[in-house]
Amino acid sequence: REKVVNLYPKYKEILIIEMRTIYLILTFVCCIIAKAETFPYRSIASFNISPASESYCMMLDSEGMMWVGTNSGLKSYDGYTVKSYKSNALSPGILPNNDIRSMAEDHEQNLWLGTRNGLVKINRKTGVFKTYFLPSEDQRIIYHLFVSRDGTLWVGTDGGLSYFNPENESFYTYTSRNAWRIDENGKKQRLNSFSVKCVAEDKNGDLLIGTWSSGLMRLKRGSNVFRSYPKLNDRNSAYSLFFDRNHRLWVGTWGYGVLCISNPDNLKNPQYHQYPYATNNFDIFYKFVEDPTTNTLWACTREGICYLDEDQPQAGWSKYTQIGGNPLIYCNDISTDGAGNIWLCTQNDGVLQITTPPISLQTVASGKSSECPYHQLRECHTNHRWNMVLAGAQPIRSSALQQIHRCHLL
């Protein structure tokens, strides 16, 4: 009787291992894809801009109005209509420059716009636009506007940090003539020039200042002394700042990803945690927001959006370059209402809204119900009777934002 001998037992075992490995990889990829498809979303068609226009910044004011700054003026959206404000032959002088780079709302409900050539205050009660110019040439472009808890308007430019004095409508700028800087080694010297990209306020009222290449600094309120943190990265870039609910400071950089400072009150031992990044792959972080309904931190970046579970920060960031076929490249700004609704401002692809709590459409057919995320829905063609329930979505200003496209289950 012939004995069948397996001449390749070792290779068979290797093949089985490889097949199992491929299965695990495919399972992992499918999980990632499924995860990418869990966000309910909708595109706000009213904000589709012309190919020649670009959107740079966005905010929701205290009354729920959405404002978007573009390179061709300002747009507002109340849930029904979009209005545009810009200087042209029909309305000259409204804006000193139609290229809007930053926005903020003060405690008097005035809207402030930072342009490529000056600052504009819009009195919401009277509708009056008023332009201000800071004194130096390197203060023309207003990169950042921030209103602190005491109502002070702070302005970030290539000429450093300034604040607005409403009593005489003037600006005070910290310079080498009136301010000092203490470096990470404790050496005190006159404040050198730096380009301000962002400002944040801690629980004690101190200001944290992020710069293009001069690192992260702390300014104690009422003083003129800036204290430097240890170097962040090769460029010493701190492009965006955000304090989360646990008082951790998140620092978004230009070209070096994101890092978390778990002990920001201690300048000698702030405890940096640098998250992994790759060049030209989620290495530029523009802005952060926090979603209290899911305890997640969200960020907009050059390549798209990402989020992180604040209760498990060691797990890392989940990253998305598109949602439902909508590209998120150059997602320049992000806003939230704190109730699970997040708006994304893309440079060339309009404004999108995503909802973080689970949202589903309950279908009623033959006495049975099923659920599906409404972001999976498009043109609706069905012979069944559908009972659509939208849960969790909050309108910006009106019920118009609760409209859902007619849809087809994928």
C-alpha positions as a LaTeX table, in Angstrom:
\begin{tabular}{lrrr}
\hline
Residue & $x$ (\AA) & $y$ (\AA) & $z$ (\AA) \\
\hline
Arg1 & 0.00 & 0.00 & 0.00 \\
Glu2 & 1.37 & 3.28 & $-1.05$ \\
Lys3 & 1.86 & 5.91 & 1.58 \\
Val4 & 1.05 & 9.44 & 0.60 \\
Val5 & 3.70 & 11.74 & 1.92 \\
Asn6 & 3.14 & 15.49 & 2.11 \\
Leu7 & 6.30 & 16.94 & 0.66 \\
Tyr8 & 5.37 & 20.51 & 1.71 \\
Pro9 & 4.06 & 20.42 & 5.27 \\
Lys10 & 6.03 & 23.49 & 6.28 \\
Tyr11 & 4.78 & 25.50 & 3.33 \\
Lys12 & 1.23 & 24.42 & 4.04 \\
Glu13 & 1.51 & 25.76 & 7.57 \\
Ile14 & 2.97 & 28.99 & 6.22 \\
Leu15 & 0.12 & 29.26 & 3.72 \\
Ile16 & $-2.45$ & 28.79 & 6.48 \\
Ile17 & $-0.75$ & 31.46 & 8.58 \\
Glu18 & $-0.64$ & 33.83 & 5.62 \\
Met19 & $-4.33$ & 33.24 & 4.85 \\
Arg20 & $-5.23$ & 33.91 & 8.47 \\
Thr21 & $-3.12$ & 37.07 & 8.40 \\
Ile22 & $-4.82$ & 38.26 & 5.21 \\
Tyr23 & $-8.21$ & 37.54 & 6.79 \\
Leu24 & $-7.33$ & 39.57 & 9.87 \\
Ile25 & $-6.08$ & 42.45 & 7.72 \\
Leu26 & $-9.23$ & 42.41 & 5.59 \\
Thr27 & $-11.37$ & 42.28 & 8.72 \\
Phe28 & $-9.47$ & 45.26 & 10.14 \\
Val29 & $-9.86$ & 47.22 & 6.90 \\
Cys30 & $-13.58$ & 46.46 & 6.80 \\
Cys31 & $-13.90$ & 47.66 & 10.39 \\
Ile32 & $-12.15$ & 50.88 & 9.43 \\
Ile33 & $-14.44$ & 51.35 & 6.44 \\
Ala34 & $-17.50$ & 50.64 & 8.57 \\
Lys35 & $-16.24$ & 53.10 & 11.16 \\
Ala36 & $-15.79$ & 55.70 & 8.47 \\
Glu37 & $-19.43$ & 55.22 & 7.55 \\
Thr38 & $-20.90$ & 55.84 & 11.00 \\
Phe39 & $-21.20$ & 59.61 & 10.86 \\
Pro40 & $-24.61$ & 61.04 & 9.98 \\
Tyr41 & $-23.88$ & 63.99 & 7.73 \\
Arg42 & $-25.37$ & 66.42 & 5.27 \\
Ser43 & $-23.94$ & 68.96 & 2.91 \\
Ile44 & $-25.29$ & 72.50 & 3.17 \\
Ala45 & $-25.91$ & 73.13 & $-0.51$ \\
Ser46 & $-26.47$ & 76.84 & 0.05 \\
Phe47 & $-22.75$ & 77.23 & 0.77 \\
Asn48 & $-21.51$ & 75.84 & $-2.50$ \\
Ile49 & $-19.04$ & 78.47 & $-3.65$ \\
Ser50 & $-17.69$ & 79.31 & $-7.07$ \\
Pro51 & $-14.49$ & 77.60 & $-8.27$ \\
Ala52 & $-12.67$ & 80.91 & $-7.93$ \\
Ser53 & $-13.63$ & 81.30 & $-4.26$ \\
Glu54 & $-12.14$ & 79.70 & $-1.16$ \\
Ser55 & $-13.53$ & 79.44 & 2.38 \\
Tyr56 & $-11.07$ & 80.07 & 5.22 \\
Cys57 & $-12.96$ & 80.45 & 8.49 \\
Met58 & $-16.36$ & 79.83 & 10.07 \\
Met59 & $-18.20$ & 80.49 & 13.31 \\
Leu60 & $-21.62$ & 80.17 & 14.95 \\
Asp61 & $-22.58$ & 83.30 & 16.86 \\
Ser62 & $-24.55$ & 83.52 & 20.11 \\
Glu63 & $-27.86$ & 83.66 & 18.21 \\
Gly64 & $-27.12$ & 80.60 & 16.08 \\
Met65 & $-26.24$ & 82.44 & 12.89 \\
Met66 & $-23.53$ & 80.82 & 10.80 \\
Trp67 & $-20.80$ & 83.05 & 9.36 \\
Val68 & $-18.24$ & 81.98 & 6.77 \\
Gly69 & $-15.23$ & 84.03 & 5.73 \\
Thr70 & $-13.99$ & 83.58 & 2.18 \\
Asn71 & $-11.52$ & 85.23 & $-0.16$ \\
Ser72 & $-14.49$ & 86.98 & $-1.78$ \\
Gly73 & $-16.21$ & 88.40 & 1.28 \\
Leu74 & $-18.40$ & 87.35 & 4.19 \\
Lys75 & $-21.41$ & 85.02 & 4.06 \\
Ser76 & $-24.15$ & 84.47 & 6.64 \\
Tyr77 & $-26.67$ & 81.65 & 6.88 \\
Asp78 & $-29.76$ & 81.67 & 9.11 \\
Gly79 & $-31.06$ & 78.25 & 8.09 \\
Tyr80 & $-33.07$ & 79.63 & 5.17 \\
Thr81 & $-30.96$ & 81.96 & 3.08 \\
Val82 & $-27.35$ & 82.92 & 2.49 \\
Lys83 & $-26.39$ & 86.59 & 2.43 \\
Ser84 & $-23.11$ & 87.95 & 1.11 \\
Tyr85 & $-21.20$ & 91.03 & 2.24 \\
Lys86 & $-18.27$ & 92.37 & 0.26 \\
Ser87 & $-16.84$ & 95.55 & $-1.15$ \\
Asn88 & $-17.62$ & 96.11 & $-4.81$ \\
Ala89 & $-18.92$ & 98.82 & $-7.12$ \\
Leu90 & $-22.38$ & 98.61 & $-5.57$ \\
Ser91 & $-21.20$ & 98.61 & $-1.95$ \\
Pro92 & $-17.74$ & 100.17 & $-1.80$ \\
Gly93 & $-15.88$ & 100.39 & 1.47 \\
Ile94 & $-17.84$ & 97.77 & 3.44 \\
Leu95 & $-14.66$ & 95.75 & 3.90 \\
Pro96 & $-11.06$ & 97.01 & 3.57 \\
Asn97 & $-10.26$ & 93.67 & 1.94 \\
Asn98 & $-12.62$ & 90.90 & 0.84 \\
Asp99 & $-10.19$ & 88.18 & 1.94 \\
Ile100 & $-11.36$ & 87.22 & 5.45 \\
Arg101 & $-9.00$ & 85.11 & 7.58 \\
Ser102 & $-10.45$ & 85.16 & 11.10 \\
Met103 & $-13.64$ & 85.93 & 13.04 \\
Ala104 & $-14.81$ & 86.42 & 16.63 \\
Glu105 & $-17.86$ & 87.67 & 18.53 \\
Asp106 & $-17.38$ & 89.96 & 21.53 \\
His107 & $-19.55$ & 90.23 & 24.63 \\
Glu108 & $-21.58$ & 93.04 & 23.04 \\
Gln109 & $-22.52$ & 90.69 & 20.18 \\
Asn110 & $-20.38$ & 92.65 & 17.73 \\
Leu111 & $-18.86$ & 90.53 & 15.00 \\
Trp112 & $-15.14$ & 91.11 & 14.33 \\
Leu113 & $-13.50$ & 90.18 & 11.04 \\
Gly114 & $-9.79$ & 89.83 & 10.43 \\
Thr115 & $-8.88$ & 90.48 & 6.79 \\
Arg116 & $-5.68$ & 90.60 & 4.79 \\
Asn117 & $-5.70$ & 94.35 & 5.26 \\
Gly118 & $-7.21$ & 95.44 & 8.55 \\
Leu119 & $-9.88$ & 94.64 & 11.08 \\
Val120 & $-13.64$ & 95.17 & 10.80 \\
Lys121 & $-16.26$ & 95.48 & 13.54 \\
Ile122 & $-19.86$ & 94.79 & 12.57 \\
Asn123 & $-22.40$ & 96.25 & 14.96 \\
Arg124 & $-25.13$ & 93.63 & 14.83 \\
Lys125 & $-27.72$ & 96.02 & 16.24 \\
Thr126 & $-27.15$ & 98.87 & 13.78 \\
Gly127 & $-25.64$ & 97.00 & 10.85 \\
Val128 & $-22.71$ & 99.44 & 10.73 \\
Phe129 & $-19.33$ & 98.19 & 9.47 \\
Lys130 & $-16.29$ & 99.96 & 10.91 \\
Thr131 & $-12.69$ & 99.39 & 9.81 \\
Tyr132 & $-9.59$ & 99.59 & 12.01 \\
Phe133 & $-5.94$ & 99.45 & 11.02 \\
Leu134 & $-3.17$ & 98.50 & 13.37 \\
Pro135 & $-0.18$ & 100.86 & 13.12 \\
Ser136 & 2.58 & 98.65 & 11.70 \\
Glu137 & 2.85 & 97.18 & 8.22 \\
Asp138 & 3.40 & 93.69 & 9.66 \\
Gln139 & 0.03 & 93.98 & 11.41 \\
Arg140 & $-2.02$ & 94.23 & 8.22 \\
Ile141 & $-2.99$ & 90.56 & 7.98 \\
Ile142 & $-5.15$ & 89.52 & 10.94 \\
Tyr143 & $-4.47$ & 85.81 & 11.41 \\
His144 & $-6.31$ & 85.28 & 14.67 \\
Leu145 & $-9.01$ & 86.90 & 16.81 \\
Phe146 & $-9.83$ & 85.80 & 20.34 \\
Val147 & $-12.21$ & 87.17 & 22.98 \\
Ser148 & $-11.17$ & 86.33 & 26.55 \\
Arg149 & $-13.61$ & 85.79 & 29.40 \\
Asp150 & $-13.28$ & 89.41 & 30.55 \\
Gly151 & $-14.43$ & 90.59 & 27.09 \\
Thr152 & $-11.05$ & 91.70 & 25.77 \\
Leu153 & $-10.48$ & 91.29 & 22.03 \\
Trp154 & $-7.01$ & 89.90 & 21.27 \\
Val155 & $-5.45$ & 90.18 & 17.83 \\
Gly156 & $-2.72$ & 87.97 & 16.36 \\
Thr157 & $-0.55$ & 89.23 & 13.49 \\
Asp158 & 2.99 & 88.95 & 12.15 \\
Gly159 & 3.68 & 91.92 & 14.41 \\
Gly160 & 2.90 & 89.97 & 17.58 \\
Leu161 & 0.06 & 90.12 & 20.10 \\
Ser162 & $-2.26$ & 93.12 & 20.50 \\
Tyr163 & $-5.50$ & 93.88 & 22.29 \\
Phe164 & $-8.27$ & 96.37 & 21.58 \\
Asn165 & $-9.06$ & 99.20 & 23.99 \\
Pro166 & $-12.74$ & 100.11 & 23.44 \\
Glu167 & $-12.52$ & 103.33 & 25.46 \\
Asn168 & $-10.34$ & 105.11 & 22.93 \\
Glu169 & $-10.70$ & 102.53 & 20.14 \\
Ser170 & $-6.97$ & 101.91 & 19.96 \\
Phe171 & $-4.71$ & 98.86 & 19.99 \\
Tyr172 & $-1.99$ & 98.01 & 22.47 \\
Thr173 & 0.80 & 95.81 & 21.11 \\
Tyr174 & 3.42 & 93.98 & 23.16 \\
Thr175 & 6.84 & 94.84 & 21.74 \\
Ser176 & 10.50 & 94.96 & 22.79 \\
Arg177 & 9.83 & 98.45 & 24.15 \\
Asn178 & 7.21 & 97.43 & 26.70 \\
Ala179 & 7.47 & 93.66 & 27.30 \\
Trp180 & 9.90 & 90.93 & 28.34 \\
Arg181 & 10.36 & 87.27 & 27.58 \\
Ile182 & 11.76 & 84.56 & 29.84 \\
Asp183 & 13.09 & 81.62 & 27.85 \\
Glu184 & 12.93 & 77.97 & 28.88 \\
Asn185 & 16.28 & 78.31 & 30.66 \\
Gly186 & 15.03 & 81.18 & 32.82 \\
Lys187 & 16.91 & 83.91 & 30.98 \\
Lys188 & 15.04 & 87.22 & 30.82 \\
Gln189 & 15.38 & 89.45 & 27.78 \\
Arg190 & 13.44 & 91.99 & 25.78 \\
Leu191 & 10.53 & 90.54 & 23.85 \\
Asn192 & 11.59 & 89.70 & 20.31 \\
Ser193 & 9.29 & 89.75 & 17.30 \\
Phe194 & 7.03 & 86.76 & 16.63 \\
Ser195 & 4.05 & 85.84 & 14.47 \\
Val196 & 0.92 & 84.95 & 16.47 \\
Lys197 & $-1.26$ & 82.16 & 15.07 \\
Cys198 & $-3.55$ & 81.39 & 18.01 \\
Val199 & $-4.52$ & 82.39 & 21.55 \\
Ala200 & $-6.17$ & 80.35 & 24.31 \\
Glu201 & $-7.12$ & 81.12 & 27.90 \\
Asp202 & $-6.58$ & 78.82 & 30.86 \\
Lys203 & $-8.77$ & 78.44 & 33.95 \\
Asn204 & $-6.79$ & 81.14 & 35.79 \\
Gly205 & $-7.21$ & 83.74 & 33.06 \\
Asp206 & $-3.64$ & 83.45 & 31.77 \\
Leu207 & $-3.19$ & 83.55 & 28.00 \\
Leu208 & $-1.39$ & 80.88 & 26.01 \\
Ile209 & 0.05 & 82.18 & 22.75 \\
Gly210 & 0.90 & 79.93 & 19.83 \\
Thr211 & 3.31 & 81.20 & 17.20 \\
Trp212 & 4.56 & 80.29 & 13.75 \\
Ser213 & 8.14 & 79.53 & 14.79 \\
Ser214 & 8.69 & 81.04 & 18.25 \\
Gly215 & 7.03 & 78.27 & 20.20 \\
Leu216 & 4.40 & 78.38 & 22.91 \\
Met217 & 4.31 & 81.19 & 25.46 \\
Arg218 & 2.30 & 82.05 & 28.55 \\
Leu219 & 1.25 & 85.59 & 29.47 \\
Lys220 & 0.02 & 86.14 & 33.00 \\
Arg221 & $-2.86$ & 88.60 & 32.92 \\
Gly222 & $-1.90$ & 92.06 & 34.05 \\
Ser223 & 1.79 & 91.52 & 33.36 \\
Asn224 & 4.10 & 92.26 & 30.44 \\
Val225 & 6.27 & 89.16 & 30.81 \\
Phe226 & 5.96 & 86.23 & 28.38 \\
Arg227 & 7.27 & 82.87 & 29.59 \\
Ser228 & 8.37 & 80.30 & 27.03 \\
Tyr229 & 7.63 & 76.59 & 27.14 \\
Pro230 & 10.29 & 74.03 & 26.18 \\
Lys231 & 10.74 & 73.64 & 22.44 \\
Leu232 & 7.86 & 71.78 & 20.79 \\
Asn233 & 9.40 & 70.59 & 17.52 \\
Asp234 & 12.12 & 71.45 & 15.03 \\
Arg235 & 10.29 & 74.57 & 13.83 \\
Asn236 & 8.89 & 75.28 & 17.30 \\
Ser237 & 5.47 & 75.60 & 15.71 \\
Ala238 & 2.28 & 76.07 & 17.74 \\
Tyr239 & $-0.38$ & 76.76 & 15.12 \\
Ser240 & $-3.55$ & 75.98 & 17.11 \\
Leu241 & $-4.39$ & 75.63 & 20.81 \\
Phe242 & $-7.25$ & 74.12 & 22.78 \\
Phe243 & $-7.97$ & 73.35 & 26.45 \\
Asp244 & $-10.15$ & 70.28 & 26.91 \\
Arg245 & $-12.49$ & 69.56 & 29.83 \\
Asn246 & $-9.61$ & 67.94 & 31.74 \\
His247 & $-7.46$ & 71.06 & 31.34 \\
Arg248 & $-5.08$ & 69.32 & 28.99 \\
Leu249 & $-3.66$ & 71.64 & 26.37 \\
Trp250 & $-3.73$ & 70.38 & 22.79 \\
Val251 & $-1.26$ & 71.93 & 20.40 \\
Gly252 & $-1.72$ & 71.64 & 16.66 \\
Thr253 & 1.40 & 72.33 & 14.64 \\
Trp254 & 2.34 & 73.18 & 11.09 \\
Gly255 & 4.10 & 70.10 & 9.78 \\
Tyr256 & 4.56 & 68.18 & 13.05 \\
Gly257 & 1.13 & 66.78 & 13.85 \\
Val258 & $-0.45$ & 67.26 & 17.26 \\
Leu259 & 0.81 & 66.98 & 20.81 \\
Cys260 & $-0.92$ & 66.97 & 24.17 \\
Ile261 & 0.40 & 68.88 & 27.19 \\
Ser262 & $-1.00$ & 67.17 & 30.26 \\
Asn263 & 0.51 & 69.58 & 32.79 \\
Pro264 & 0.37 & 73.01 & 31.10 \\
Asp265 & 0.58 & 74.95 & 34.38 \\
Asn266 & 4.12 & 73.71 & 34.96 \\
Leu267 & 6.42 & 75.33 & 32.41 \\
Lys268 & 9.46 & 73.39 & 33.63 \\
Asn269 & 7.77 & 70.00 & 33.35 \\
Pro270 & 4.69 & 70.41 & 31.11 \\
Gln271 & 4.71 & 66.71 & 30.08 \\
Tyr272 & 4.47 & 66.59 & 26.29 \\
His273 & 2.94 & 63.67 & 24.44 \\
Gln274 & 3.60 & 63.77 & 20.70 \\
Tyr275 & 1.20 & 61.73 & 18.57 \\
Pro276 & 2.65 & 59.87 & 15.56 \\
Tyr277 & 2.45 & 61.70 & 12.24 \\
Ala278 & 3.80 & 61.50 & 8.70 \\
Thr279 & 4.86 & 64.37 & 6.48 \\
Asn280 & 1.97 & 65.60 & 4.32 \\
Asn281 & $-0.38$ & 63.19 & 6.10 \\
Phe282 & $-2.37$ & 64.85 & 8.88 \\
Asp283 & 0.66 & 66.84 & 10.00 \\
Ile284 & $-1.01$ & 70.30 & 9.92 \\
Phe285 & $-3.75$ & 70.92 & 12.49 \\
Tyr286 & $-5.85$ & 74.07 & 11.99 \\
Lys287 & $-8.31$ & 73.96 & 14.90 \\
Phe288 & $-9.85$ & 71.83 & 17.68 \\
Val289 & $-13.35$ & 71.60 & 19.15 \\
Glu290 & $-14.81$ & 69.41 & 21.88 \\
Asp291 & $-18.04$ & 67.44 & 21.69 \\
Pro292 & $-19.42$ & 67.02 & 25.23 \\
Thr293 & $-22.13$ & 64.59 & 24.13 \\
Thr294 & $-19.58$ & 61.93 & 23.21 \\
Asn295 & $-16.53$ & 63.18 & 25.14 \\
Thr296 & $-14.55$ & 63.39 & 21.93 \\
Leu297 & $-12.06$ & 65.91 & 20.63 \\
Trp298 & $-12.30$ & 66.89 & 16.96 \\
Ala299 & $-9.76$ & 68.60 & 14.73 \\
Cys300 & $-9.71$ & 69.94 & 11.20 \\
Thr301 & $-6.54$ & 69.50 & 9.19 \\
Arg302 & $-5.14$ & 69.98 & 5.72 \\
Glu303 & $-5.99$ & 66.41 & 4.74 \\
Gly304 & $-9.38$ & 66.10 & 6.43 \\
Ile305 & $-10.81$ & 65.68 & 9.94 \\
Cys306 & $-9.94$ & 63.47 & 12.87 \\
Tyr307 & $-11.30$ & 62.75 & 16.31 \\
Leu308 & $-10.07$ & 61.26 & 19.55 \\
Asp309 & $-11.80$ & 59.70 & 22.55 \\
Glu310 & $-10.86$ & 61.95 & 25.47 \\
Asp311 & $-11.31$ & 59.07 & 27.92 \\
Gln312 & $-8.80$ & 57.00 & 25.95 \\
Pro313 & $-6.32$ & 59.50 & 24.50 \\
Gln314 & $-3.67$ & 56.81 & 24.21 \\
Ala315 & $-5.77$ & 55.12 & 21.52 \\
Gly316 & $-4.83$ & 57.82 & 19.02 \\
Trp317 & $-6.70$ & 59.82 & 16.39 \\
Ser318 & $-9.18$ & 58.40 & 13.89 \\
Lys319 & $-8.66$ & 60.14 & 10.56 \\
Tyr320 & $-10.98$ & 60.77 & 7.62 \\
Thr321 & $-10.26$ & 62.30 & 4.24 \\
Gln322 & $-13.89$ & 62.15 & 3.09 \\
Ile323 & $-17.39$ & 61.47 & 4.34 \\
Gly324 & $-19.87$ & 59.80 & 2.05 \\
Gly325 & $-17.90$ & 60.79 & $-1.03$ \\
Asn326 & $-17.55$ & 64.41 & 0.10 \\
Pro327 & $-13.85$ & 65.35 & 0.09 \\
Leu328 & $-12.53$ & 66.98 & 3.26 \\
Ile329 & $-9.18$ & 68.17 & 1.93 \\
Tyr330 & $-8.22$ & 71.59 & 3.30 \\
Cys331 & $-10.82$ & 71.49 & 6.05 \\
Asn332 & $-9.92$ & 74.97 & 7.26 \\
Asp333 & $-12.30$ & 75.39 & 10.17 \\
Ile334 & $-14.60$ & 73.47 & 12.49 \\
Ser335 & $-17.41$ & 74.59 & 14.82 \\
Thr336 & $-19.82$ & 72.93 & 17.23 \\
Asp337 & $-22.98$ & 73.83 & 19.11 \\
Gly338 & $-22.02$ & 71.58 & 22.01 \\
Ala339 & $-25.07$ & 69.37 & 21.41 \\
Gly340 & $-23.57$ & 66.80 & 19.07 \\
Asn341 & $-23.62$ & 68.86 & 15.87 \\
Ile342 & $-20.33$ & 69.73 & 14.17 \\
Trp343 & $-19.85$ & 71.90 & 11.10 \\
Leu344 & $-16.88$ & 71.57 & 8.78 \\
Cys345 & $-15.70$ & 74.41 & 6.57 \\
Thr346 & $-13.75$ & 73.13 & 3.59 \\
Gln347 & $-11.74$ & 75.41 & 1.36 \\
Asn348 & $-13.32$ & 74.43 & $-1.95$ \\
Asp349 & $-16.10$ & 71.94 & $-1.17$ \\
Gly350 & $-18.53$ & 73.94 & 0.94 \\
Val351 & $-19.84$ & 73.36 & 4.46 \\
Leu352 & $-20.85$ & 70.00 & 5.89 \\
Gln353 & $-22.68$ & 69.13 & 9.08 \\
Ile354 & $-22.05$ & 65.89 & 10.94 \\
Thr355 & $-23.85$ & 64.61 & 14.02 \\
Thr356 & $-21.93$ & 62.66 & 16.63 \\
Pro357 & $-24.75$ & 60.92 & 18.59 \\
Pro358 & $-26.31$ & 57.89 & 16.86 \\
Ile359 & $-28.96$ & 59.07 & 14.40 \\
Ser360 & $-31.12$ & 56.63 & 12.54 \\
Leu361 & $-34.15$ & 56.39 & 10.33 \\
Gln362 & $-36.71$ & 53.99 & 11.69 \\
Thr363 & $-38.40$ & 52.16 & 8.88 \\
Val364 & $-41.87$ & 50.74 & 9.33 \\
Ala365 & $-42.84$ & 48.06 & 6.86 \\
Ser366 & $-45.14$ & 45.06 & 7.41 \\
Gly367 & $-45.12$ & 45.72 & 11.12 \\
Lys368 & $-41.32$ & 45.36 & 11.38 \\
Ser369 & $-38.82$ & 48.09 & 12.07 \\
Ser370 & $-35.16$ & 48.42 & 11.18 \\
Glu371 & $-32.57$ & 51.13 & 11.46 \\
Cys372 & $-29.95$ & 52.65 & 9.21 \\
Pro373 & $-27.74$ & 55.73 & 9.55 \\
Tyr374 & $-29.17$ & 58.54 & 7.47 \\
His375 & $-25.80$ & 59.40 & 5.95 \\
Gln376 & $-26.20$ & 56.21 & 3.89 \\
Leu377 & $-29.28$ & 57.63 & 2.23 \\
Arg378 & $-29.65$ & 59.29 & $-1.15$ \\
Glu379 & $-32.56$ & 59.53 & $-3.61$ \\
Cys380 & $-35.49$ & 57.62 & $-2.18$ \\
His381 & $-37.23$ & 54.97 & $-4.26$ \\
Thr382 & $-39.34$ & 52.58 & $-2.21$ \\
Asn383 & $-42.72$ & 50.91 & $-2.20$ \\
His384 & $-42.82$ & 50.79 & 1.59 \\
Arg385 & $-44.17$ & 53.32 & 3.98 \\
Trp386 & $-41.28$ & 55.06 & 5.75 \\
Asn387 & $-41.49$ & 56.77 & 9.09 \\
Met388 & $-38.38$ & 58.96 & 9.31 \\
Val389 & $-37.31$ & 60.15 & 12.75 \\
Leu390 & $-34.39$ & 62.55 & 13.07 \\
Ala391 & $-32.96$ & 62.40 & 16.58 \\
Gly392 & $-30.34$ & 64.62 & 18.07 \\
Ala393 & $-29.88$ & 67.14 & 15.29 \\
Gln394 & $-30.17$ & 70.74 & 16.40 \\
Pro395 & $-31.04$ & 73.52 & 13.96 \\
Ile396 & $-28.64$ & 76.38 & 13.50 \\
Arg397 & $-31.39$ & 78.95 & 13.64 \\
Ser398 & $-34.53$ & 77.34 & 12.29 \\
Ser399 & $-36.21$ & 74.11 & 11.36 \\
Ala400 & $-34.88$ & 74.52 & 7.84 \\
Leu401 & $-31.70$ & 72.76 & 8.90 \\
Gln402 & $-33.65$ & 69.64 & 9.77 \\
Gln403 & $-34.48$ & 68.93 & 6.17 \\
Ile404 & $-33.21$ & 65.55 & 5.02 \\
His405 & $-32.62$ & 64.54 & 1.41 \\
Arg406 & $-34.96$ & 61.95 & 0.01 \\
Cys407 & $-33.08$ & 58.75 & 0.26 \\
His408 & $-32.40$ & 55.20 & $-0.79$ \\
Leu409 & $-30.99$ & 52.56 & 1.54 \\
Leu410 & $-27.58$ & 51.42 & 0.35 \\
\hline
\end{tabular}
